[in-house]
Amino acid sequence: KEKVEITKEQQALVKVVVEAYNRHQIPQDVAKKLLQDQYSAEENFLLLTEMATSQVQVLVEFTKNIPGFLSLDREDQIALLKGSAVEAMFLRSAQVFSKKMPNGHTEVLEERIRKSGISEEFMTPMFNFYKSIGELHMVEEEQALLTTITILTPDRPYVKDQQAVERLQETILDVLRKMCVLQHPQDPQYFARLLGRLTELRTLSHYHAEMLTSWRVNDHKFTPLLCEIWDVQ
Ligand SMILES: COc1ccc(-c2nc3ccccc3n2[C@H](C(=O)Nc2c(C)cccc2C)C2CCCCC2)c(OC)c1
């Protein structure tokens, strides 16, 4: 049984990433807003586009703190951001949905999301993903590193130097694997299950454009930034 230990530089790397991840969170807590009032489909659509727009902005800031990211080719940095923004948004939403809340609040939140204006057909895959993330009971380090691994996916469209991205991703994967072994000694499959969620995340993200255009509102207005990132308009 090899003794797994996290090196000093790996600890420093995790600290930088987790601090940046926590610092670059969206100011207003959307879950609180949703728990307070039932909004119309129009208001929810506007809230979604506002949340998604600010999420992309915080994602850009977050990537600046990923060791090695700024040394990548600049066009590759853009390709990684464009390629991971939707997945990062769903991962963030799953983490918000899975947060420990007072009794009954999660059910109210789920109801509000079901009635938000999103069309029926996407609810099952979306909530299946949210619940599968929730079952992992990830600690914040795992959440931050998993988001970082999603961003550092080498085979995004238009990435030229995939090897450089792979090297960065492997650095994060190595420390996450060790953390999972140390954090969940009773579950040797935990790290594999964590990575398995990224496959589910990619599948869910294929639906995002349809989820938006099928939102039950008359006019689907997007910000210029979202037109860039989402395959809409
Ligand atoms: C593409 O279609 C989507 C994407 C996300 C959600 C979503 N799942 C959530 C789980 C928990 C809390 C809120 C959740 N959201 C939205 C939200 O803002 N996600 C969010 C974003 C966008 C950025 C940063 C952070 C977050 C949480 C609410 C937007 C307003 C209507 C209700 C959903 C969604 O729900 C129908 C449909």
Coordinates of C-alpha atoms and ligand atoms in Angstrom, one line a residue:
K1 CA 0.0 0.0 0.0
E2 CA 2.0 3.0 -1.2
K3 CA 2.0 6.0 1.2
V4 CA 0.2 8.8 -0.7
E5 CA 1.5 12.2 0.2
I6 CA 0.9 15.7 -1.3
T7 CA 4.2 17.5 -1.8
K8 CA 4.8 21.1 -0.6
E9 CA 4.5 22.5 -4.2
Q10 CA 1.3 20.6 -4.7
Q11 CA -0.1 22.1 -1.5
A12 CA 0.9 25.5 -2.7
L13 CA -0.8 24.9 -6.1
V14 CA -4.1 23.7 -4.4
K15 CA -4.0 26.8 -2.1
V16 CA -3.7 29.2 -5.1
V17 CA -6.4 27.5 -7.1
V18 CA -8.9 27.2 -4.2
E19 CA -8.4 30.8 -3.1
A20 CA -9.0 32.0 -6.7
Y21 CA -12.0 29.7 -7.1
N22 CA -13.6 31.1 -3.9
R23 CA -12.6 34.7 -4.7
H24 CA -14.1 34.6 -8.2
Q25 CA -17.6 33.6 -7.2
I26 CA -20.7 35.4 -8.4
P27 CA -21.6 38.1 -5.8
Q28 CA -25.3 37.7 -5.5
D29 CA -26.5 34.2 -4.4
V30 CA -29.0 33.1 -7.0
A31 CA -30.3 30.3 -4.8
K32 CA -31.4 32.8 -2.2
K33 CA -33.1 34.9 -4.8
L34 CA -34.9 31.9 -6.1
L35 CA -36.0 30.7 -2.7
Q36 CA -37.4 34.2 -1.9
D37 CA -39.7 34.6 -4.9
Q38 CA -41.3 32.7 -7.7
Y39 CA -40.3 34.7 -10.9
S40 CA -41.9 34.6 -14.3
A41 CA -40.3 32.8 -17.2
E42 CA -39.2 36.1 -18.6
E43 CA -37.6 37.2 -15.3
N44 CA -35.9 33.8 -14.9
F45 CA -34.5 33.9 -18.4
L46 CA -33.1 37.4 -17.7
L47 CA -31.7 36.1 -14.4
L48 CA -30.1 33.1 -16.2
T49 CA -28.5 35.3 -18.9
E50 CA -27.2 37.7 -16.2
M51 CA -25.8 34.8 -14.1
A52 CA -24.2 33.2 -17.1
T53 CA -22.6 36.4 -18.3
S54 CA -21.1 37.2 -15.0
Q55 CA -20.0 33.5 -14.6
V56 CA -18.0 33.8 -17.9
Q57 CA -16.4 37.0 -16.5
V58 CA -15.4 35.3 -13.2
L59 CA -14.1 32.3 -15.2
V60 CA -11.7 34.5 -17.1
E61 CA -10.4 35.9 -13.8
F62 CA -10.2 32.5 -12.3
T63 CA -8.1 31.0 -15.2
K64 CA -5.5 33.8 -14.6
N65 CA -4.7 32.0 -11.3
I66 CA -4.3 28.5 -12.8
P67 CA -0.5 27.9 -12.7
G68 CA 0.8 27.8 -16.2
F69 CA -2.4 29.0 -17.9
L70 CA -1.1 32.4 -18.9
S71 CA 2.0 30.8 -20.4
L72 CA -0.2 29.0 -22.9
D73 CA -0.6 30.3 -26.4
R74 CA -3.1 33.2 -26.1
E75 CA -5.4 31.8 -28.8
D76 CA -5.4 28.5 -26.9
Q77 CA -6.3 30.3 -23.7
I78 CA -9.4 31.7 -25.5
A79 CA -10.2 28.3 -27.0
L80 CA -10.1 26.7 -23.5
L81 CA -12.4 29.4 -22.1
K82 CA -14.9 29.1 -24.9
G83 CA -14.8 25.3 -24.8
S84 CA -15.3 25.0 -21.0
A85 CA -17.6 28.0 -20.2
V86 CA -20.9 26.0 -20.5
E87 CA -19.6 23.0 -18.6
A88 CA -18.2 25.3 -15.8
M89 CA -21.7 26.9 -15.6
F90 CA -23.4 23.6 -15.2
L91 CA -20.8 22.4 -12.7
R92 CA -21.3 25.7 -10.7
S93 CA -25.0 25.2 -10.8
A94 CA -24.7 21.7 -9.6
Q95 CA -22.5 22.8 -6.8
V96 CA -25.0 25.5 -5.8
F97 CA -27.9 23.0 -6.0
S98 CA -26.0 20.5 -3.9
K99 CA -25.1 23.0 -1.1
K100 CA -26.4 21.9 2.3
M101 CA -29.6 23.9 2.9
P102 CA -32.2 24.0 5.7
N103 CA -34.8 21.3 5.5
G104 CA -37.2 21.7 2.6
H105 CA -35.2 24.4 0.9
T106 CA -33.6 22.1 -1.7
E107 CA -37.1 20.9 -2.7
V108 CA -38.4 24.5 -3.0
L109 CA -35.3 25.4 -5.1
E110 CA -35.8 22.3 -7.3
E111 CA -39.5 23.3 -7.8
R112 CA -38.6 26.9 -8.7
I113 CA -36.0 25.6 -11.2
R114 CA -38.5 23.1 -12.7
K115 CA -41.0 26.0 -13.1
S116 CA -38.4 28.5 -14.3
G117 CA -39.3 28.3 -18.0
I118 CA -37.0 25.6 -19.0
S119 CA -38.7 22.9 -21.2
E120 CA -39.6 19.6 -19.6
E121 CA -37.4 17.4 -21.6
F122 CA -34.2 18.9 -20.1
M123 CA -35.1 18.6 -16.5
T124 CA -34.3 14.9 -16.1
P125 CA -30.8 15.0 -17.5
M126 CA -30.1 18.3 -15.6
F127 CA -31.3 17.1 -12.2
N128 CA -29.8 13.7 -12.7
F129 CA -26.4 15.5 -13.1
Y130 CA -27.1 17.8 -10.1
K131 CA -27.9 14.8 -7.9
S132 CA -25.0 12.8 -9.0
I133 CA -22.7 15.7 -8.1
G134 CA -24.5 16.1 -4.8
E135 CA -24.0 12.4 -3.9
L136 CA -20.2 12.9 -4.1
H137 CA -20.2 15.4 -1.2
M138 CA -17.2 17.1 -2.7
V139 CA -15.1 19.3 -0.5
E140 CA -14.2 22.8 -1.8
E141 CA -10.7 21.7 -2.9
E142 CA -12.2 18.9 -5.1
Q143 CA -14.8 21.4 -6.5
A144 CA -12.1 23.9 -7.4
L145 CA -9.7 21.3 -8.9
L146 CA -12.6 19.6 -10.9
T147 CA -13.5 22.9 -12.4
T148 CA -9.8 23.5 -13.2
I149 CA -9.6 20.1 -14.9
T150 CA -12.6 20.9 -17.0
I151 CA -11.0 24.1 -18.2
L152 CA -7.7 22.4 -19.0
T153 CA -9.3 19.9 -21.4
P154 CA -6.8 19.4 -24.2
D155 CA -9.3 18.3 -26.9
R156 CA -11.4 21.4 -27.1
P157 CA -12.0 22.8 -30.6
Y158 CA -9.3 25.0 -32.1
V159 CA -6.6 24.2 -29.4
K160 CA -3.3 24.1 -31.2
D161 CA -0.8 23.0 -28.6
Q162 CA -2.8 20.1 -26.9
Q163 CA 0.4 18.7 -25.3
A164 CA 0.9 21.9 -23.3
V165 CA -2.6 21.8 -22.0
E166 CA -2.3 18.1 -21.3
R167 CA 0.8 18.8 -19.1
L168 CA -1.1 21.4 -17.1
Q169 CA -4.1 19.1 -16.7
E170 CA -2.0 16.2 -15.6
T171 CA -0.5 18.3 -12.8
I172 CA -4.0 19.0 -11.5
L173 CA -5.2 15.4 -12.0
D174 CA -2.2 14.1 -10.0
V175 CA -2.9 16.3 -7.0
L176 CA -6.7 15.7 -7.2
R177 CA -6.1 11.9 -7.3
K178 CA -3.9 12.1 -4.2
M179 CA -6.4 14.3 -2.4
C180 CA -9.2 11.8 -3.2
V181 CA -7.2 8.9 -1.8
L182 CA -6.5 10.9 1.4
Q183 CA -10.0 12.4 1.7
H184 CA -12.0 9.2 0.9
P185 CA -9.8 6.3 2.0
Q186 CA -12.9 4.1 2.3
D187 CA -13.8 4.7 -1.4
P188 CA -10.9 3.8 -3.7
Q189 CA -13.2 4.4 -6.7
Y190 CA -13.9 8.0 -5.6
F191 CA -11.4 9.7 -8.0
A192 CA -12.7 7.7 -10.9
R193 CA -16.3 8.6 -10.1
L194 CA -15.3 12.2 -9.9
L195 CA -13.9 12.1 -13.4
G196 CA -16.9 10.2 -14.6
R197 CA -19.0 13.2 -13.7
L198 CA -17.1 15.2 -16.3
T199 CA -18.4 12.8 -19.0
E200 CA -21.9 13.4 -17.8
L201 CA -21.2 17.1 -17.7
R202 CA -20.1 17.1 -21.4
T203 CA -23.2 15.3 -22.4
L204 CA -25.5 17.7 -20.5
S205 CA -23.7 20.6 -22.1
H206 CA -24.6 19.4 -25.6
Y207 CA -28.2 20.4 -24.7
H208 CA -27.5 24.0 -23.5
A209 CA -28.3 25.8 -26.8
E210 CA -31.6 24.0 -27.1
M211 CA -32.3 24.6 -23.4
L212 CA -32.0 28.3 -24.0
T213 CA -33.9 28.6 -27.3
S214 CA -36.7 26.4 -26.0
W215 CA -37.1 28.6 -22.9
R216 CA -40.8 29.5 -22.6
V217 CA -40.5 33.2 -23.4
N218 CA -41.4 35.1 -26.6
D219 CA -38.1 36.8 -27.1
H220 CA -34.8 35.2 -26.3
K221 CA -32.4 38.1 -25.8
F222 CA -28.7 37.3 -25.2
T223 CA -25.8 39.5 -24.2
P224 CA -23.0 39.8 -26.9
L225 CA -20.7 37.8 -24.6
L226 CA -23.2 34.9 -24.4
C227 CA -23.6 34.9 -28.2
E228 CA -19.9 34.4 -28.3
I229 CA -19.9 31.6 -25.8
W230 CA -23.3 29.9 -26.4
D231 CA -24.2 28.6 -29.8
V232 CA -27.2 30.9 -29.9
Q233 CA -28.5 33.8 -32.1
Ligands
LIG1 C1 -28.6 26.6 -19.7 O1 -29.7 26.3 -18.9 C2 -29.6 26.3 -17.5 C3 -28.4 26.6 -16.8 C4 -28.4 26.7 -15.4 C5 -29.5 26.4 -14.7 C6 -29.5 26.5 -13.2 N1 -29.4 25.4 -12.5 C7 -29.3 25.8 -11.2 C8 -29.2 25.1 -10.0 C9 -29.2 25.8 -8.8 C10 -29.4 27.2 -8.8 C11 -29.5 27.9 -10.0 C12 -29.5 27.2 -11.2 N2 -29.6 27.6 -12.5 C13 -29.8 28.9 -13.0 C14 -28.5 29.7 -12.7 O2 -28.6 30.9 -12.4 N3 -27.4 29.0 -12.8 C15 -26.1 29.6 -12.6 C16 -25.4 30.2 -13.7 C17 -26.2 30.2 -15.1 C18 -24.2 30.7 -13.6 C19 -23.5 30.7 -12.3 C20 -24.1 30.1 -11.2 C21 -25.4 29.5 -11.4 C22 -26.1 28.9 -10.2 C23 -31.1 29.6 -12.6 C24 -31.3 30.8 -13.4 C25 -32.7 31.4 -13.1 C26 -33.8 30.4 -13.3 C27 -33.6 29.2 -12.5 C28 -32.2 28.6 -12.8 C29 -30.7 26.2 -15.4 O3 -31.8 26.0 -14.6 C30 -33.1 25.8 -15.3 C31 -30.8 26.1 -16.8

